[in-house]
């Protein structure tokens, strides 16, 4: 498909949880004028934890993005908390090839609406004020992903579809729901004060498009579980793409990983 804009986030290249093969398939089958990489594209935290994992498919994703940029797609990489090594480079206008690096970006849609693009970690009180809690949460998330991967390997063998434990917990546990709602509210209220029509972000791994306090809230989700992207059609319509559903047969790694 050809789109005006594609936005993805939370790919976590360098981690075992990254669904790089699915992302590569998505990138090869979809083109756009502008590609936004909205943070946590590379998981530098895994280097700190000595859990760096780099498969050939991760390299292939990087090559595909660079190829798109070389062929004329405008690519903007917005820094997140897992790839915050980019942030010191931003004042010096350092680029990777023709890929622009930024902390935030403003996208003007076809209808003239202005959207603020940020990863979202700076609106997350835990990440901003108590990063050690966020770090522990990341380790717990790795354990959940490892359990989930092995569970889905057996489901796949038995002919059942993919099921996400961590996604289920996020939608059912009250504290997680309260945290995500407050995160969304913080972003929407900020955009309202700054006269933006909408926000496009990532960070919490929960893909969504909705109206919130008069602001269009869009979250790109992730490429660890949900495998989602936000796209802008040439008509101006925004859509949430769930590539996991489209390419279900590739959604489960043939071999279970350890955490």
PDB file of C-alpha atoms in Angstrom, residues 1 12 20 24 46 53 77 83 86 135 140 183 205 223 229 237 253:
ATOM      1  CA  UNK A   1       0.000   0.000   0.000  1.00  0.00           C
ATOM      2  CA  UNK A  12      13.352  -2.506  20.268  1.00  0.00           C
ATOM      3  CA  UNK A  20      11.918  -7.807  13.173  1.00  0.00           C
ATOM      4  CA  UNK A  24      10.575  -6.064   7.610  1.00  0.00           C
ATOM      5  CA  UNK A  46      19.874  -4.261  26.551  1.00  0.00           C
ATOM      6  CA  UNK A  53      20.587  -9.692  20.871  1.00  0.00           C
ATOM      7  CA  UNK A  77      13.810   9.386  14.070  1.00  0.00           C
ATOM      8  CA  UNK A  83      17.458   5.078  22.449  1.00  0.00           C
ATOM      9  CA  UNK A  86      20.444  10.108  20.303  1.00  0.00           C
ATOM     10  CA  UNK A 135      14.460  -0.085  34.646  1.00  0.00           C
ATOM     11  CA  UNK A 140       9.913  -7.707  34.541  1.00  0.00           C
ATOM     12  CA  UNK A 183      -0.274   9.220  30.437  1.00  0.00           C
ATOM     13  CA  UNK A 205       2.976  -0.185  23.852  1.00  0.00           C
ATOM     14  CA  UNK A 223       6.765  -4.203  17.334  1.00  0.00           C
ATOM     15  CA  UNK A 229       1.507   1.293  12.868  1.00  0.00           C
ATOM     16  CA  UNK A 237      -7.856   9.502   6.855  1.00  0.00           C
ATOM     17  CA  UNK A 253       8.875 -17.390  16.362  1.00  0.00           C
TER      18      UNK A 253
END
